[in-house]
């Protein structure tokens, strides 16, 4: 996928101001302990401050999940980790968007039942929408069709591929107008490799009024975009 993670960060940025709580979690090639610790931390750091001195329920769930995994009950431990999503929905009263980046790696960490557990959770978590992303296109498609086959009809697969040269040029004409000279359009296409996401982001700050000096306008667009703290 082209610019997959950058697109996911853009989704997070856009959804943060809505009534839906977005979560992003990157699956890595790592140990079970490291995976569990990162997953729990991503939720614990979002617990609202409480006036009471009672231990938040999420902390208890994390302790139970860790204990189960330490005892070798990986499947049950993973179920408890996913319970954190439900608890967050209940506590905030808001639906949740759960983004799992490189989700195909789950099986490497959790074993052959990883997607069986995930699939059952997705079925019953009515207030949670899962966005599964992967750079392993063939493998992820196979997982959706076989290991998550009960949910396959509920997933929409969105491949992100580069524009062709002609399509990218037409996109830039519609976005910027004919006032942007062809050599500059060609430069933008080359530097982004025709990626729809990067073309969109880099031309967002351009307008027809910019093009009496297109070189300066493009330099300013790069500067504005690349200096964003969340990166691109």
XYZ file of N, CA and C in Angstrom, residues 30-112:
249
model
N 7.194 -8.840 17.478
C 7.732 -8.674 18.819
C 7.249 -9.812 19.698
N 7.722 -9.816 20.919
C 7.320 -10.861 21.862
C 5.892 -10.624 22.334
N 5.291 -11.666 22.872
C 3.943 -11.557 23.421
C 3.906 -10.529 24.554
N 4.919 -10.544 25.408
C 4.961 -9.620 26.545
C 5.026 -8.172 26.077
N 5.848 -7.923 25.063
C 5.982 -6.562 24.539
C 4.681 -6.094 23.892
N 4.045 -6.974 23.127
C 2.765 -6.647 22.494
C 1.717 -6.294 23.549
N 1.591 -7.149 24.571
C 0.587 -6.932 25.609
C 0.841 -5.634 26.370
N 2.094 -5.364 26.669
C 2.430 -4.150 27.413
C 2.080 -2.902 26.604
N 2.407 -2.891 25.311
C 2.087 -1.726 24.482
C 0.579 -1.552 24.329
N -0.139 -2.665 24.141
C -1.586 -2.590 23.967
C -2.247 -2.032 25.228
N -1.836 -2.539 26.384
C -2.419 -2.060 27.637
C -2.086 -0.587 27.876
N -0.849 -0.210 27.602
C -0.439 1.176 27.818
C -1.241 2.131 26.956
N -1.542 1.727 25.715
C -2.286 2.599 24.800
C -3.671 2.928 25.334
N -4.235 2.033 26.151
C -5.547 2.292 26.747
C -5.437 2.953 28.113
N -4.475 2.512 28.912
C -4.345 3.072 30.257
C -4.037 4.567 30.218
N -3.297 5.003 29.213
C -2.959 6.428 29.142
C -4.157 7.283 28.734
N -5.263 6.629 28.328
C -6.471 7.361 27.937
C -7.549 7.335 29.021
N -7.239 6.768 30.176
C -8.225 6.716 31.257
C -8.466 8.124 31.790
N -9.711 8.581 31.824
C -10.001 9.909 32.379
C -9.651 9.968 33.861
N -9.252 11.141 34.311
C -8.934 11.305 35.730
C -10.194 11.096 36.575
N -10.036 10.375 37.663
C -11.165 10.077 38.524
C -10.954 10.698 39.903
N -12.060 11.169 40.477
C -11.973 11.767 41.805
C -11.897 10.697 42.887
N -12.521 9.563 42.638
C -12.503 8.497 43.641
C -11.134 7.823 43.678
N -10.854 7.160 44.775
C -9.573 6.487 44.947
C -9.624 5.026 44.497
N -10.762 4.612 43.947
C -10.893 3.230 43.488
C -10.011 2.994 42.268
N -9.474 1.801 42.185
C -8.651 1.431 41.033
C -9.535 1.348 39.780
N -9.182 2.062 38.705
C -9.986 1.988 37.478
C -10.134 0.545 37.005
N -11.291 0.211 36.452
C -11.565 -1.148 36.016
C -10.569 -1.610 34.955
N -10.104 -0.648 34.122
C -9.155 -1.021 33.069
C -7.868 -1.595 33.653
N -7.453 -1.051 34.793
C -6.226 -1.550 35.428
C -6.419 -3.003 35.859
N -7.576 -3.296 36.442
C -7.861 -4.679 36.856
C -7.863 -5.631 35.668
N -8.451 -5.174 34.541
C -8.494 -6.009 33.340
C -7.077 -6.259 32.814
N -6.245 -5.229 32.833
C -4.859 -5.393 32.387
C -4.114 -6.398 33.251
N -4.324 -6.336 34.535
C -3.675 -7.275 35.451
C -4.137 -8.707 35.183
N -5.438 -8.860 34.929
C -5.967 -10.194 34.627
C -5.391 -10.716 33.311
N -5.330 -9.854 32.292
C -4.812 -10.266 30.988
C -3.352 -10.687 31.101
N -2.571 -9.902 31.833
C -1.142 -10.218 32.002
C -0.961 -11.542 32.741
N -1.767 -11.737 33.774
C -1.660 -12.977 34.543
C -2.003 -14.185 33.685
N -3.041 -14.068 32.882
C -3.438 -15.172 32.001
C -2.338 -15.499 30.995
N -1.754 -14.475 30.411
C -0.704 -14.702 29.415
C 0.555 -15.266 30.056
N 0.871 -14.783 31.249
C 2.045 -15.308 31.963
C 1.882 -16.792 32.279
N 0.614 -17.229 32.455
C 0.323 -18.633 32.755
C 0.173 -19.476 31.495
N 0.365 -18.838 30.335
C 0.266 -19.567 29.071
C -1.117 -19.588 28.452
N -2.072 -18.890 29.050
C -3.437 -18.839 28.505
C -3.543 -17.648 27.551
N -2.887 -17.778 26.414
C -2.765 -16.653 25.488
C -4.125 -16.232 24.934
N -4.949 -17.214 24.554
C -6.261 -16.905 23.973
C -7.120 -16.116 24.962
N -7.215 -16.602 26.201
C -8.024 -15.918 27.206
C -7.448 -14.536 27.528
N -6.128 -14.451 27.520
C -5.489 -13.162 27.783
C -5.797 -12.147 26.694
N -5.807 -12.604 25.451
C -6.113 -11.714 24.329
C -7.564 -11.236 24.401
N -8.459 -12.130 24.798
C -9.866 -11.745 24.975
C -9.972 -10.606 25.985
N -9.236 -10.718 27.085
C -9.287 -9.675 28.115
C -8.688 -8.362 27.605
N -7.652 -8.466 26.788
C -7.097 -7.234 26.217
C -8.139 -6.516 25.368
N -8.873 -7.277 24.568
C -9.904 -6.672 23.716
C -11.076 -6.146 24.533
N -11.233 -6.653 25.749
C -12.265 -6.120 26.636
C -11.987 -4.659 26.984
N -10.731 -4.242 26.891
C -10.391 -2.844 27.173
C -11.116 -1.898 26.219
N -11.333 -2.356 24.989
C -12.048 -1.528 24.010
C -13.485 -1.306 24.482
N -14.145 -2.383 24.919
C -15.513 -2.277 25.423
C -15.595 -1.353 26.629
N -14.640 -1.486 27.533
C -14.645 -0.659 28.740
C -14.514 0.818 28.405
N -13.672 1.107 27.416
C -13.498 2.510 27.025
C -14.794 3.067 26.444
N -15.486 2.270 25.639
C -16.766 2.700 25.074
C -17.773 2.956 26.188
N -17.834 2.051 27.156
C -18.781 2.195 28.258
C -18.479 3.429 29.103
N -17.194 3.674 29.328
C -16.806 4.771 30.209
C -17.011 6.131 29.561
N -16.743 6.231 28.281
C -16.851 7.522 27.606
C -18.231 7.756 27.007
N -18.976 6.665 26.785
C -20.277 6.804 26.139
C -20.162 7.105 24.666
N -18.988 6.863 24.105
C -18.753 7.155 22.686
C -18.352 5.884 21.938
N -18.778 5.746 20.688
C -18.285 4.631 19.863
C -16.777 4.760 19.650
N -16.173 3.679 19.216
C -14.717 3.648 19.063
C -14.328 3.190 17.661
N -13.335 3.833 17.106
C -12.697 3.379 15.872
C -11.369 2.758 16.263
N -11.232 1.442 16.068
C -10.012 0.730 16.461
C -9.213 0.404 15.208
N -8.068 1.058 15.057
C -7.213 0.859 13.892
C -6.080 -0.087 14.261
N -6.014 -1.222 13.591
C -4.929 -2.184 13.795
C -4.058 -2.193 12.541
N -2.895 -1.574 12.656
C -1.978 -1.464 11.522
C -1.082 -2.703 11.473
N -0.896 -3.254 10.279
C -0.140 -4.497 10.079
C -0.786 -5.644 10.865
N -2.101 -5.735 10.779
C -2.855 -6.708 11.569
C -2.482 -8.157 11.251
N -1.925 -8.392 10.061
C -1.578 -9.765 9.684
C -0.517 -10.372 10.606
N 0.202 -9.527 11.354
C 1.257 -10.021 12.251
C 0.710 -10.580 13.567
N -0.585 -10.402 13.803
C -1.164 -10.882 15.068
C -0.910 -12.371 15.303
N -1.030 -13.145 14.239
C -0.864 -14.593 14.366
C 0.553 -14.962 14.781
N 1.535 -14.179 14.353
C 2.929 -14.442 14.736
C 3.121 -14.315 16.240
N 2.339 -13.415 16.846
C 2.500 -13.123 18.269
C 1.598 -14.007 19.129
N 0.354 -14.152 18.690
C -0.668 -14.772 19.535
C -0.995 -16.211 19.179
N -0.451 -16.697 18.059
C -0.714 -18.073 17.681
C -1.904 -18.212 16.737
N -2.230 -19.453 16.365
C -3.211 -19.723 15.306
C -4.641 -19.293 15.620
